[in-house]
Amino acid sequence: MGNYTSSFALSILLLHSIALSLGSTILNSVTDKNSLISFKNSTISNPHSLLSSNWSQNTSVCNWIGVSCGLKHGRVTALNLSGYGLAGTVAPHLRNLTFLRYLDISSNSFTGILPLELSKLRRLKVMNVGDNSFTGEIPTWLGSLPQLEELYLYNNTFLGTIPASLFNNSNLSSLQVLDLDNNKLTGPIPRGIFDVTSMREIRIRNNSLSGRLPIDMCNNLRNIVTLSISGNQFSGDIPPNIWECKGLQLLDLSLNHFNGKIPSGIGSLSMLKELNLGINDFHGILISCLSIYSEFIHYS
């Protein structure tokens, strides 16, 4: 009798646990759906009728166009709405998509600022809001996304400086791609960017950045493949340890005010496929080891 009672009690506890788990899953699914509905309601233009025709309350969010879910919990893990011509602002309710790893709303017409509430997306690995009309300063809360690997803010109207705090105290220590092309940024590149050892691509073309590159820039950039900072107001010498960025395939320093001599170490970058140093203030003799790149180099 005692064993039967214990077994019955255990079964009741197991069923209760299953019921709680199912209830939590359903509640979380409803939370994700409500978050996306709020996002839908914050758009003012939907030329392809994507959200109105497909994002229905009567279907699972996992079947909605642009939405992907994880198999284990059924939670939204990716939102890809790139190039659908959407306009409006980004609803802060997206903060409730706590399992989101991939967010791509690039090539639309979103305006305003990126809401602080997105800092709650702690699992986010890729964030692409490029080619919109976002404005304001680059949010410092981006530094609180511990798993972020790729950050695309290109072709917007972000202004002010690149916050140094993004790269302090191991913030964004997993970042591999940083794309800030075509904004209105000013000031220097924060020193901390060059200490992110995982960094593969730095793209900050066509802004109004100024200052000098650190002389030890390549001490920690051992994985860098692309460094493209053309169309700014940088000055000074090219860092003499540029040769330590051994994996560089694209180096574009054109349309700046770099001066001095071109360091011979560039000639030892064996992986280099594209070198553009045009429209700067270099002087001296073009070193022979750069002759294969001479068509990219301009002296003034």
PDB file of C-alpha atoms in Angstrom:
ATOM      1  CA  MET A   1       0.000   0.000   0.000  1.00  0.00           C
ATOM      2  CA  GLY A   2       2.867   2.343   0.873  1.00  0.00           C
ATOM      3  CA  ASN A   3       4.645   1.726  -2.462  1.00  0.00           C
ATOM      4  CA  TYR A   4       1.381   2.334  -4.345  1.00  0.00           C
ATOM      5  CA  THR A   5       0.851   5.623  -2.518  1.00  0.00           C
ATOM      6  CA  SER A   6       4.409   6.772  -3.243  1.00  0.00           C
ATOM      7  CA  SER A   7       4.088   5.824  -6.904  1.00  0.00           C
ATOM      8  CA  PHE A   8       0.764   7.632  -7.187  1.00  0.00           C
ATOM      9  CA  ALA A   9       2.215  10.755  -5.547  1.00  0.00           C
ATOM     10  CA  LEU A  10       5.195  10.652  -7.894  1.00  0.00           C
ATOM     11  CA  SER A  11       2.899  10.403 -10.904  1.00  0.00           C
ATOM     12  CA  ILE A  12       0.903  13.386  -9.697  1.00  0.00           C
ATOM     13  CA  LEU A  13       4.104  15.421  -9.307  1.00  0.00           C
ATOM     14  CA  LEU A  14       5.278  14.388 -12.785  1.00  0.00           C
ATOM     15  CA  LEU A  15       1.979  15.361 -14.385  1.00  0.00           C
ATOM     16  CA  HIS A  16       2.043  18.648 -12.512  1.00  0.00           C
ATOM     17  CA  SER A  17       5.563  19.339 -13.791  1.00  0.00           C
ATOM     18  CA  ILE A  18       4.535  18.525 -17.372  1.00  0.00           C
ATOM     19  CA  ALA A  19       1.492  20.754 -17.065  1.00  0.00           C
ATOM     20  CA  LEU A  20       3.617  23.627 -15.772  1.00  0.00           C
ATOM     21  CA  SER A  21       6.093  23.131 -18.621  1.00  0.00           C
ATOM     22  CA  LEU A  22       3.346  23.092 -21.239  1.00  0.00           C
ATOM     23  CA  GLY A  23       1.736  26.113 -19.677  1.00  0.00           C
ATOM     24  CA  SER A  24       5.030  27.984 -19.708  1.00  0.00           C
ATOM     25  CA  THR A  25       5.628  27.069 -23.373  1.00  0.00           C
ATOM     26  CA  ILE A  26       2.163  28.261 -24.377  1.00  0.00           C
ATOM     27  CA  LEU A  27       2.585  31.469 -22.376  1.00  0.00           C
ATOM     28  CA  ASN A  28       5.988  32.154 -23.950  1.00  0.00           C
ATOM     29  CA  SER A  29       4.595  31.494 -27.434  1.00  0.00           C
ATOM     30  CA  VAL A  30       1.812  33.981 -26.768  1.00  0.00           C
ATOM     31  CA  THR A  31       4.403  36.481 -25.528  1.00  0.00           C
ATOM     32  CA  ASP A  32       6.406  36.099 -28.751  1.00  0.00           C
ATOM     33  CA  LYS A  33       3.266  36.491 -30.862  1.00  0.00           C
ATOM     34  CA  ASN A  34       2.174  39.621 -29.007  1.00  0.00           C
ATOM     35  CA  SER A  35       5.646  41.111 -29.419  1.00  0.00           C
ATOM     36  CA  LEU A  36       5.563  40.589 -33.172  1.00  0.00           C
ATOM     37  CA  ILE A  37       2.027  41.932 -33.440  1.00  0.00           C
ATOM     38  CA  SER A  38       3.215  45.096 -31.665  1.00  0.00           C
ATOM     39  CA  PHE A  39       6.087  45.301 -34.147  1.00  0.00           C
ATOM     40  CA  LYS A  40       3.599  44.915 -37.001  1.00  0.00           C
ATOM     41  CA  ASN A  41       1.374  47.647 -35.570  1.00  0.00           C
ATOM     42  CA  SER A  42       4.322  50.067 -35.369  1.00  0.00           C
ATOM     43  CA  THR A  43       4.863  49.921 -39.132  1.00  0.00           C
ATOM     44  CA  ILE A  44       3.144  52.566 -41.226  1.00  0.00           C
ATOM     45  CA  SER A  45       3.975  51.166 -44.643  1.00  0.00           C
ATOM     46  CA  ASN A  46       3.825  47.571 -45.796  1.00  0.00           C
ATOM     47  CA  PRO A  47       3.904  47.709 -49.619  1.00  0.00           C
ATOM     48  CA  HIS A  48       4.075  43.967 -50.157  1.00  0.00           C
ATOM     49  CA  SER A  49       1.271  43.286 -47.624  1.00  0.00           C
ATOM     50  CA  LEU A  50       3.671  40.884 -45.961  1.00  0.00           C
ATOM     51  CA  LEU A  51       2.641  41.537 -42.395  1.00  0.00           C
ATOM     52  CA  SER A  52      -1.066  42.037 -42.986  1.00  0.00           C
ATOM     53  CA  SER A  53      -1.592  38.929 -45.127  1.00  0.00           C
ATOM     54  CA  ASN A  54       0.779  36.481 -43.480  1.00  0.00           C
ATOM     55  CA  TRP A  55       1.124  37.504 -39.859  1.00  0.00           C
ATOM     56  CA  SER A  56      -2.234  36.223 -38.694  1.00  0.00           C
ATOM     57  CA  GLN A  57      -3.387  35.748 -35.113  1.00  0.00           C
ATOM     58  CA  ASN A  58      -4.824  32.405 -36.187  1.00  0.00           C
ATOM     59  CA  THR A  59      -1.515  30.792 -37.158  1.00  0.00           C
ATOM     60  CA  SER A  60       1.643  29.944 -35.276  1.00  0.00           C
ATOM     61  CA  VAL A  61       4.344  32.617 -35.417  1.00  0.00           C
ATOM     62  CA  CYS A  62       6.712  29.863 -36.530  1.00  0.00           C
ATOM     63  CA  ASN A  63       4.835  29.793 -39.841  1.00  0.00           C
ATOM     64  CA  TRP A  64       5.022  33.543 -40.413  1.00  0.00           C
ATOM     65  CA  ILE A  65       7.209  34.850 -43.239  1.00  0.00           C
ATOM     66  CA  GLY A  66      10.530  36.082 -41.913  1.00  0.00           C
ATOM     67  CA  VAL A  67      10.183  34.267 -38.584  1.00  0.00           C
ATOM     68  CA  SER A  68      12.131  31.188 -37.489  1.00  0.00           C
ATOM     69  CA  CYS A  69      11.689  29.232 -34.262  1.00  0.00           C
ATOM     70  CA  GLY A  70      13.834  26.854 -32.259  1.00  0.00           C
ATOM     71  CA  LEU A  71      12.837  23.192 -32.243  1.00  0.00           C
ATOM     72  CA  LYS A  72      13.186  22.665 -28.500  1.00  0.00           C
ATOM     73  CA  HIS A  73      11.106  25.478 -27.028  1.00  0.00           C
ATOM     74  CA  GLY A  74       9.241  26.769 -30.081  1.00  0.00           C
ATOM     75  CA  ARG A  75      10.486  30.269 -29.326  1.00  0.00           C
ATOM     76  CA  VAL A  76      11.347  32.841 -32.005  1.00  0.00           C
ATOM     77  CA  THR A  77      15.087  32.667 -32.711  1.00  0.00           C
ATOM     78  CA  ALA A  78      15.355  34.682 -35.946  1.00  0.00           C
ATOM     79  CA  LEU A  79      13.557  37.624 -37.524  1.00  0.00           C
ATOM     80  CA  ASN A  80      14.573  38.382 -41.107  1.00  0.00           C
ATOM     81  CA  LEU A  81      12.572  41.129 -42.814  1.00  0.00           C
ATOM     82  CA  SER A  82      15.297  42.561 -45.014  1.00  0.00           C
ATOM     83  CA  GLY A  83      14.219  44.442 -48.122  1.00  0.00           C
ATOM     84  CA  TYR A  84      10.439  44.366 -47.702  1.00  0.00           C
ATOM     85  CA  GLY A  85       9.961  48.127 -47.943  1.00  0.00           C
ATOM     86  CA  LEU A  86       8.696  48.437 -44.389  1.00  0.00           C
ATOM     87  CA  ALA A  87       8.484  51.866 -42.777  1.00  0.00           C
ATOM     88  CA  GLY A  88       7.817  53.052 -39.265  1.00  0.00           C
ATOM     89  CA  THR A  89       9.593  52.759 -35.944  1.00  0.00           C
ATOM     90  CA  VAL A  90      10.905  49.705 -34.124  1.00  0.00           C
ATOM     91  CA  ALA A  91       8.513  48.658 -31.364  1.00  0.00           C
ATOM     92  CA  PRO A  92      10.197  48.271 -27.968  1.00  0.00           C
ATOM     93  CA  HIS A  93       8.078  45.132 -27.459  1.00  0.00           C
ATOM     94  CA  LEU A  94      10.690  43.166 -29.423  1.00  0.00           C
ATOM     95  CA  ARG A  95      12.518  42.976 -26.085  1.00  0.00           C
ATOM     96  CA  ASN A  96      10.270  40.033 -25.209  1.00  0.00           C
ATOM     97  CA  LEU A  97      11.782  37.870 -27.959  1.00  0.00           C
ATOM     98  CA  THR A  98      14.309  36.683 -25.412  1.00  0.00           C
ATOM     99  CA  PHE A  99      15.455  33.686 -27.492  1.00  0.00           C
ATOM    100  CA  LEU A 100      16.215  35.857 -30.538  1.00  0.00           C
ATOM    101  CA  ARG A 101      19.655  35.233 -32.030  1.00  0.00           C
ATOM    102  CA  TYR A 102      19.334  36.810 -35.468  1.00  0.00           C
ATOM    103  CA  LEU A 103      17.697  40.162 -36.232  1.00  0.00           C
ATOM    104  CA  ASP A 104      17.784  41.565 -39.765  1.00  0.00           C
ATOM    105  CA  ILE A 105      15.523  44.491 -40.681  1.00  0.00           C
ATOM    106  CA  SER A 106      17.981  46.001 -43.167  1.00  0.00           C
ATOM    107  CA  SER A 107      17.069  47.710 -46.434  1.00  0.00           C
ATOM    108  CA  ASN A 108      13.759  49.143 -45.263  1.00  0.00           C
ATOM    109  CA  SER A 109      12.648  52.656 -44.264  1.00  0.00           C
ATOM    110  CA  PHE A 110      12.613  52.493 -40.486  1.00  0.00           C
ATOM    111  CA  THR A 111      13.165  55.804 -38.687  1.00  0.00           C
ATOM    112  CA  GLY A 112      13.789  57.096 -35.187  1.00  0.00           C
ATOM    113  CA  ILE A 113      16.200  55.627 -32.684  1.00  0.00           C
ATOM    114  CA  LEU A 114      16.949  52.064 -31.713  1.00  0.00           C
ATOM    115  CA  PRO A 115      14.939  51.546 -28.509  1.00  0.00           C
ATOM    116  CA  LEU A 116      16.745  50.849 -25.252  1.00  0.00           C
ATOM    117  CA  GLU A 117      14.503  47.835 -24.687  1.00  0.00           C
ATOM    118  CA  LEU A 118      16.434  45.867 -27.335  1.00  0.00           C
ATOM    119  CA  SER A 119      19.225  45.581 -24.767  1.00  0.00           C
ATOM    120  CA  LYS A 120      17.157  42.724 -23.275  1.00  0.00           C
ATOM    121  CA  LEU A 121      17.976  40.526 -26.278  1.00  0.00           C
ATOM    122  CA  ARG A 122      20.892  38.908 -24.493  1.00  0.00           C
ATOM    123  CA  ARG A 123      21.148  35.945 -26.861  1.00  0.00           C
ATOM    124  CA  LEU A 124      21.495  38.094 -29.992  1.00  0.00           C
ATOM    125  CA  LYS A 125      24.415  37.119 -32.233  1.00  0.00           C
ATOM    126  CA  VAL A 126      23.656  39.089 -35.413  1.00  0.00           C
ATOM    127  CA  MET A 127      22.011  42.509 -35.561  1.00  0.00           C
ATOM    128  CA  ASN A 128      21.532  44.123 -38.956  1.00  0.00           C
ATOM    129  CA  VAL A 129      19.628  47.418 -39.122  1.00  0.00           C
ATOM    130  CA  GLY A 130      21.623  48.768 -42.059  1.00  0.00           C
ATOM    131  CA  ASP A 131      20.206  50.777 -44.952  1.00  0.00           C
ATOM    132  CA  ASN A 132      17.370  52.484 -43.064  1.00  0.00           C
ATOM    133  CA  SER A 133      16.913  56.001 -41.685  1.00  0.00           C
ATOM    134  CA  PHE A 134      17.794  55.464 -38.053  1.00  0.00           C
ATOM    135  CA  THR A 135      19.268  58.488 -36.325  1.00  0.00           C
ATOM    136  CA  GLY A 136      20.645  59.621 -32.989  1.00  0.00           C
ATOM    137  CA  GLU A 137      23.864  58.439 -31.408  1.00  0.00           C
ATOM    138  CA  ILE A 138      25.021  54.843 -31.534  1.00  0.00           C
ATOM    139  CA  PRO A 139      23.366  53.321 -28.437  1.00  0.00           C
ATOM    140  CA  THR A 140      25.715  52.495 -25.586  1.00  0.00           C
ATOM    141  CA  TRP A 141      23.403  49.637 -24.587  1.00  0.00           C
ATOM    142  CA  LEU A 142      24.754  47.633 -27.532  1.00  0.00           C
ATOM    143  CA  GLY A 143      27.663  46.883 -25.231  1.00  0.00           C
ATOM    144  CA  SER A 144      25.320  44.834 -23.023  1.00  0.00           C
ATOM    145  CA  LEU A 145      24.735  42.195 -25.710  1.00  0.00           C
ATOM    146  CA  PRO A 146      27.321  39.625 -24.572  1.00  0.00           C
ATOM    147  CA  GLN A 147      26.987  37.196 -27.486  1.00  0.00           C
ATOM    148  CA  LEU A 148      26.914  39.726 -30.337  1.00  0.00           C
ATOM    149  CA  GLU A 149      29.176  38.665 -33.210  1.00  0.00           C
ATOM    150  CA  GLU A 150      28.030  40.844 -36.118  1.00  0.00           C
ATOM    151  CA  LEU A 151      26.767  44.432 -35.928  1.00  0.00           C
ATOM    152  CA  TYR A 152      25.594  46.257 -39.065  1.00  0.00           C
ATOM    153  CA  LEU A 153      24.541  49.911 -38.737  1.00  0.00           C
ATOM    154  CA  TYR A 154      25.572  51.062 -42.240  1.00  0.00           C
ATOM    155  CA  ASN A 155      23.663  53.540 -44.438  1.00  0.00           C
ATOM    156  CA  ASN A 156      21.794  55.381 -41.704  1.00  0.00           C
ATOM    157  CA  THR A 157      22.217  58.820 -40.138  1.00  0.00           C
ATOM    158  CA  PHE A 158      23.837  57.876 -36.840  1.00  0.00           C
ATOM    159  CA  LEU A 159      25.828  60.822 -35.530  1.00  0.00           C
ATOM    160  CA  GLY A 160      28.227  61.732 -32.750  1.00  0.00           C
ATOM    161  CA  THR A 161      31.155  59.602 -31.723  1.00  0.00           C
ATOM    162  CA  ILE A 162      31.546  55.838 -31.598  1.00  0.00           C
ATOM    163  CA  PRO A 163      31.016  55.150 -27.870  1.00  0.00           C
ATOM    164  CA  ALA A 164      34.255  53.968 -26.278  1.00  0.00           C
ATOM    165  CA  SER A 165      32.194  52.196 -23.613  1.00  0.00           C
ATOM    166  CA  LEU A 166      31.085  49.623 -26.189  1.00  0.00           C
ATOM    167  CA  PHE A 167      34.537  48.085 -26.006  1.00  0.00           C
ATOM    168  CA  ASN A 168      35.391  48.590 -22.314  1.00  0.00           C
ATOM    169  CA  ASN A 169      35.417  45.869 -19.668  1.00  0.00           C
ATOM    170  CA  SER A 170      35.149  43.033 -22.174  1.00  0.00           C
ATOM    171  CA  ASN A 171      31.987  44.449 -23.765  1.00  0.00           C
ATOM    172  CA  LEU A 172      31.400  43.081 -27.276  1.00  0.00           C
ATOM    173  CA  SER A 173      34.383  40.802 -26.771  1.00  0.00           C
ATOM    174  CA  SER A 174      32.936  38.290 -29.277  1.00  0.00           C
ATOM    175  CA  LEU A 175      32.377  40.842 -32.051  1.00  0.00           C
ATOM    176  CA  GLN A 176      33.647  39.750 -35.456  1.00  0.00           C
ATOM    177  CA  VAL A 177      32.053  42.235 -37.871  1.00  0.00           C
ATOM    178  CA  LEU A 178      31.493  45.969 -37.311  1.00  0.00           C
ATOM    179  CA  ASP A 179      29.946  47.884 -40.220  1.00  0.00           C
ATOM    180  CA  LEU A 180      29.303  51.605 -39.668  1.00  0.00           C
ATOM    181  CA  ASP A 181      29.688  52.732 -43.296  1.00  0.00           C
ATOM    182  CA  ASN A 182      27.905  55.852 -44.537  1.00  0.00           C
ATOM    183  CA  ASN A 183      26.763  57.608 -41.389  1.00  0.00           C
ATOM    184  CA  LYS A 184      27.616  60.973 -39.833  1.00  0.00           C
ATOM    185  CA  LEU A 185      30.047  59.835 -37.163  1.00  0.00           C
ATOM    186  CA  THR A 186      32.783  62.118 -35.834  1.00  0.00           C
ATOM    187  CA  GLY A 187      35.782  61.886 -33.539  1.00  0.00           C
ATOM    188  CA  PRO A 188      38.383  59.128 -33.298  1.00  0.00           C
ATOM    189  CA  ILE A 189      37.995  55.365 -33.507  1.00  0.00           C
ATOM    190  CA  PRO A 190      37.919  54.115 -29.890  1.00  0.00           C
ATOM    191  CA  ARG A 191      41.153  52.379 -28.925  1.00  0.00           C
ATOM    192  CA  GLY A 192      39.192  49.403 -27.613  1.00  0.00           C
ATOM    193  CA  ILE A 193      38.073  48.351 -31.102  1.00  0.00           C
ATOM    194  CA  PHE A 194      41.641  47.306 -31.846  1.00  0.00           C
ATOM    195  CA  ASP A 195      41.733  45.110 -28.735  1.00  0.00           C
ATOM    196  CA  VAL A 196      38.844  42.848 -29.808  1.00  0.00           C
ATOM    197  CA  THR A 197      40.822  39.765 -30.813  1.00  0.00           C
ATOM    198  CA  SER A 198      37.852  38.116 -32.541  1.00  0.00           C
ATOM    199  CA  MET A 199      37.389  41.032 -34.985  1.00  0.00           C
ATOM    200  CA  ARG A 200      37.452  40.056 -38.669  1.00  0.00           C
ATOM    201  CA  GLU A 201      35.947  43.067 -40.435  1.00  0.00           C
ATOM    202  CA  ILE A 202      35.994  46.766 -39.587  1.00  0.00           C
ATOM    203  CA  ARG A 203      34.067  48.911 -42.057  1.00  0.00           C
ATOM    204  CA  ILE A 204      33.656  52.605 -41.207  1.00  0.00           C
ATOM    205  CA  ARG A 205      33.797  54.302 -44.615  1.00  0.00           C
ATOM    206  CA  ASN A 206      32.336  57.678 -45.492  1.00  0.00           C
ATOM    207  CA  ASN A 207      31.909  59.338 -42.122  1.00  0.00           C
ATOM    208  CA  SER A 208      33.742  62.312 -40.598  1.00  0.00           C
ATOM    209  CA  LEU A 209      36.051  60.438 -38.251  1.00  0.00           C
ATOM    210  CA  SER A 210      39.432  61.936 -37.452  1.00  0.00           C
ATOM    211  CA  GLY A 211      42.566  61.372 -35.408  1.00  0.00           C
ATOM    212  CA  ARG A 212      45.344  58.827 -35.758  1.00  0.00           C
ATOM    213  CA  LEU A 213      45.386  55.066 -35.814  1.00  0.00           C
ATOM    214  CA  PRO A 214      47.195  53.514 -32.792  1.00  0.00           C
ATOM    215  CA  ILE A 215      50.819  52.697 -33.583  1.00  0.00           C
ATOM    216  CA  ASP A 216      50.259  49.207 -32.139  1.00  0.00           C
ATOM    217  CA  MET A 217      46.974  48.749 -33.976  1.00  0.00           C
ATOM    218  CA  CYS A 218      47.703  45.206 -35.107  1.00  0.00           C
ATOM    219  CA  ASN A 219      48.961  43.829 -31.804  1.00  0.00           C
ATOM    220  CA  ASN A 220      45.635  42.140 -31.119  1.00  0.00           C
ATOM    221  CA  LEU A 221      43.936  42.145 -34.537  1.00  0.00           C
ATOM    222  CA  ARG A 222      45.345  38.771 -35.519  1.00  0.00           C
ATOM    223  CA  ASN A 223      42.075  37.668 -37.166  1.00  0.00           C
ATOM    224  CA  ILE A 224      41.376  40.845 -39.133  1.00  0.00           C
ATOM    225  CA  VAL A 225      40.532  40.285 -42.808  1.00  0.00           C
ATOM    226  CA  THR A 226      39.026  43.641 -43.784  1.00  0.00           C
ATOM    227  CA  LEU A 227      39.963  47.142 -42.626  1.00  0.00           C
ATOM    228  CA  SER A 228      38.067  49.737 -44.651  1.00  0.00           C
ATOM    229  CA  ILE A 229      38.028  53.300 -43.302  1.00  0.00           C
ATOM    230  CA  SER A 230      38.149  55.383 -46.480  1.00  0.00           C
ATOM    231  CA  GLY A 231      36.355  58.696 -46.857  1.00  0.00           C
ATOM    232  CA  ASN A 232      37.151  60.133 -43.427  1.00  0.00           C
ATOM    233  CA  GLN A 233      39.629  62.657 -42.023  1.00  0.00           C
ATOM    234  CA  PHE A 234      42.254  60.414 -40.475  1.00  0.00           C
ATOM    235  CA  SER A 235      45.819  61.704 -40.386  1.00  0.00           C
ATOM    236  CA  GLY A 236      49.276  60.643 -39.265  1.00  0.00           C
ATOM    237  CA  ASP A 237      51.295  57.612 -40.266  1.00  0.00           C
ATOM    238  CA  ILE A 238      50.065  54.185 -41.181  1.00  0.00           C
ATOM    239  CA  PRO A 239      50.930  52.114 -38.070  1.00  0.00           C
ATOM    240  CA  PRO A 240      54.375  50.546 -38.523  1.00  0.00           C
ATOM    241  CA  ASN A 241      53.172  47.186 -37.204  1.00  0.00           C
ATOM    242  CA  ILE A 242      50.600  46.849 -39.995  1.00  0.00           C
ATOM    243  CA  TRP A 243      52.484  43.710 -41.047  1.00  0.00           C
ATOM    244  CA  GLU A 244      51.193  41.966 -37.909  1.00  0.00           C
ATOM    245  CA  CYS A 245      47.666  41.996 -39.364  1.00  0.00           C
ATOM    246  CA  LYS A 246      48.812  38.996 -41.357  1.00  0.00           C
ATOM    247  CA  GLY A 247      45.373  37.876 -42.522  1.00  0.00           C
ATOM    248  CA  LEU A 248      44.409  41.182 -44.153  1.00  0.00           C
ATOM    249  CA  GLN A 249      42.783  40.702 -47.540  1.00  0.00           C
ATOM    250  CA  LEU A 250      41.363  44.202 -47.986  1.00  0.00           C
ATOM    251  CA  LEU A 251      43.026  47.377 -46.719  1.00  0.00           C
ATOM    252  CA  ASP A 252      41.349  50.629 -47.749  1.00  0.00           C
ATOM    253  CA  LEU A 253      42.718  53.851 -46.222  1.00  0.00           C
ATOM    254  CA  SER A 254      41.908  56.064 -49.200  1.00  0.00           C
ATOM    255  CA  LEU A 255      40.375  59.548 -49.145  1.00  0.00           C
ATOM    256  CA  ASN A 256      41.921  60.596 -45.834  1.00  0.00           C
ATOM    257  CA  HIS A 257      44.889  62.713 -44.732  1.00  0.00           C
ATOM    258  CA  PHE A 258      47.414  60.003 -43.915  1.00  0.00           C
ATOM    259  CA  ASN A 259      50.978  61.222 -44.402  1.00  0.00           C
ATOM    260  CA  GLY A 260      54.558  60.158 -43.940  1.00  0.00           C
ATOM    261  CA  LYS A 261      56.007  57.153 -45.682  1.00  0.00           C
ATOM    262  CA  ILE A 262      54.160  53.993 -46.580  1.00  0.00           C
ATOM    263  CA  PRO A 263      55.540  51.314 -44.196  1.00  0.00           C
ATOM    264  CA  SER A 264      57.454  48.543 -45.888  1.00  0.00           C
ATOM    265  CA  GLY A 265      55.546  46.009 -43.770  1.00  0.00           C
ATOM    266  CA  ILE A 266      52.579  46.303 -46.114  1.00  0.00           C
ATOM    267  CA  GLY A 267      54.649  44.389 -48.629  1.00  0.00           C
ATOM    268  CA  SER A 268      54.691  41.340 -46.351  1.00  0.00           C
ATOM    269  CA  LEU A 269      50.895  41.049 -46.189  1.00  0.00           C
ATOM    270  CA  SER A 270      50.777  37.908 -48.310  1.00  0.00           C
ATOM    271  CA  MET A 271      47.000  37.489 -48.090  1.00  0.00           C
ATOM    272  CA  LEU A 272      46.270  40.977 -49.385  1.00  0.00           C
ATOM    273  CA  LYS A 273      43.947  41.058 -52.399  1.00  0.00           C
ATOM    274  CA  GLU A 274      43.002  44.734 -52.467  1.00  0.00           C
ATOM    275  CA  LEU A 275      45.027  47.732 -51.299  1.00  0.00           C
ATOM    276  CA  ASN A 276      43.727  51.267 -51.675  1.00  0.00           C
ATOM    277  CA  LEU A 277      45.784  54.151 -50.318  1.00  0.00           C
ATOM    278  CA  GLY A 278      44.655  56.738 -52.857  1.00  0.00           C
ATOM    279  CA  ILE A 279      44.035  60.448 -52.178  1.00  0.00           C
ATOM    280  CA  ASN A 280      46.208  60.900 -49.093  1.00  0.00           C
ATOM    281  CA  ASP A 281      49.289  62.979 -48.278  1.00  0.00           C
ATOM    282  CA  PHE A 282      52.049  60.386 -48.499  1.00  0.00           C
ATOM    283  CA  HIS A 283      55.572  61.328 -49.547  1.00  0.00           C
ATOM    284  CA  GLY A 284      58.785  59.572 -50.333  1.00  0.00           C
ATOM    285  CA  ILE A 285      59.647  56.820 -52.813  1.00  0.00           C
ATOM    286  CA  LEU A 286      57.174  54.088 -53.610  1.00  0.00           C
ATOM    287  CA  ILE A 287      58.806  51.004 -52.162  1.00  0.00           C
ATOM    288  CA  SER A 288      59.484  48.241 -54.652  1.00  0.00           C
ATOM    289  CA  CYS A 289      57.651  45.568 -52.679  1.00  0.00           C
ATOM    290  CA  LEU A 290      54.419  47.485 -53.291  1.00  0.00           C
ATOM    291  CA  SER A 291      54.806  47.650 -57.049  1.00  0.00           C
ATOM    292  CA  ILE A 292      52.083  45.058 -57.594  1.00  0.00           C
ATOM    293  CA  TYR A 293      49.658  47.398 -55.834  1.00  0.00           C
ATOM    294  CA  SER A 294      50.838  50.618 -57.458  1.00  0.00           C
ATOM    295  CA  GLU A 295      47.603  51.199 -59.354  1.00  0.00           C
ATOM    296  CA  PHE A 296      45.817  51.679 -56.041  1.00  0.00           C
ATOM    297  CA  ILE A 297      48.252  54.204 -54.592  1.00  0.00           C
ATOM    298  CA  HIS A 298      48.017  57.945 -55.059  1.00  0.00           C
ATOM    299  CA  TYR A 299      50.550  60.530 -53.922  1.00  0.00           C
ATOM    300  CA  SER A 300      49.726  64.185 -53.508  1.00  0.00           C
TER     301      SER A 300
END
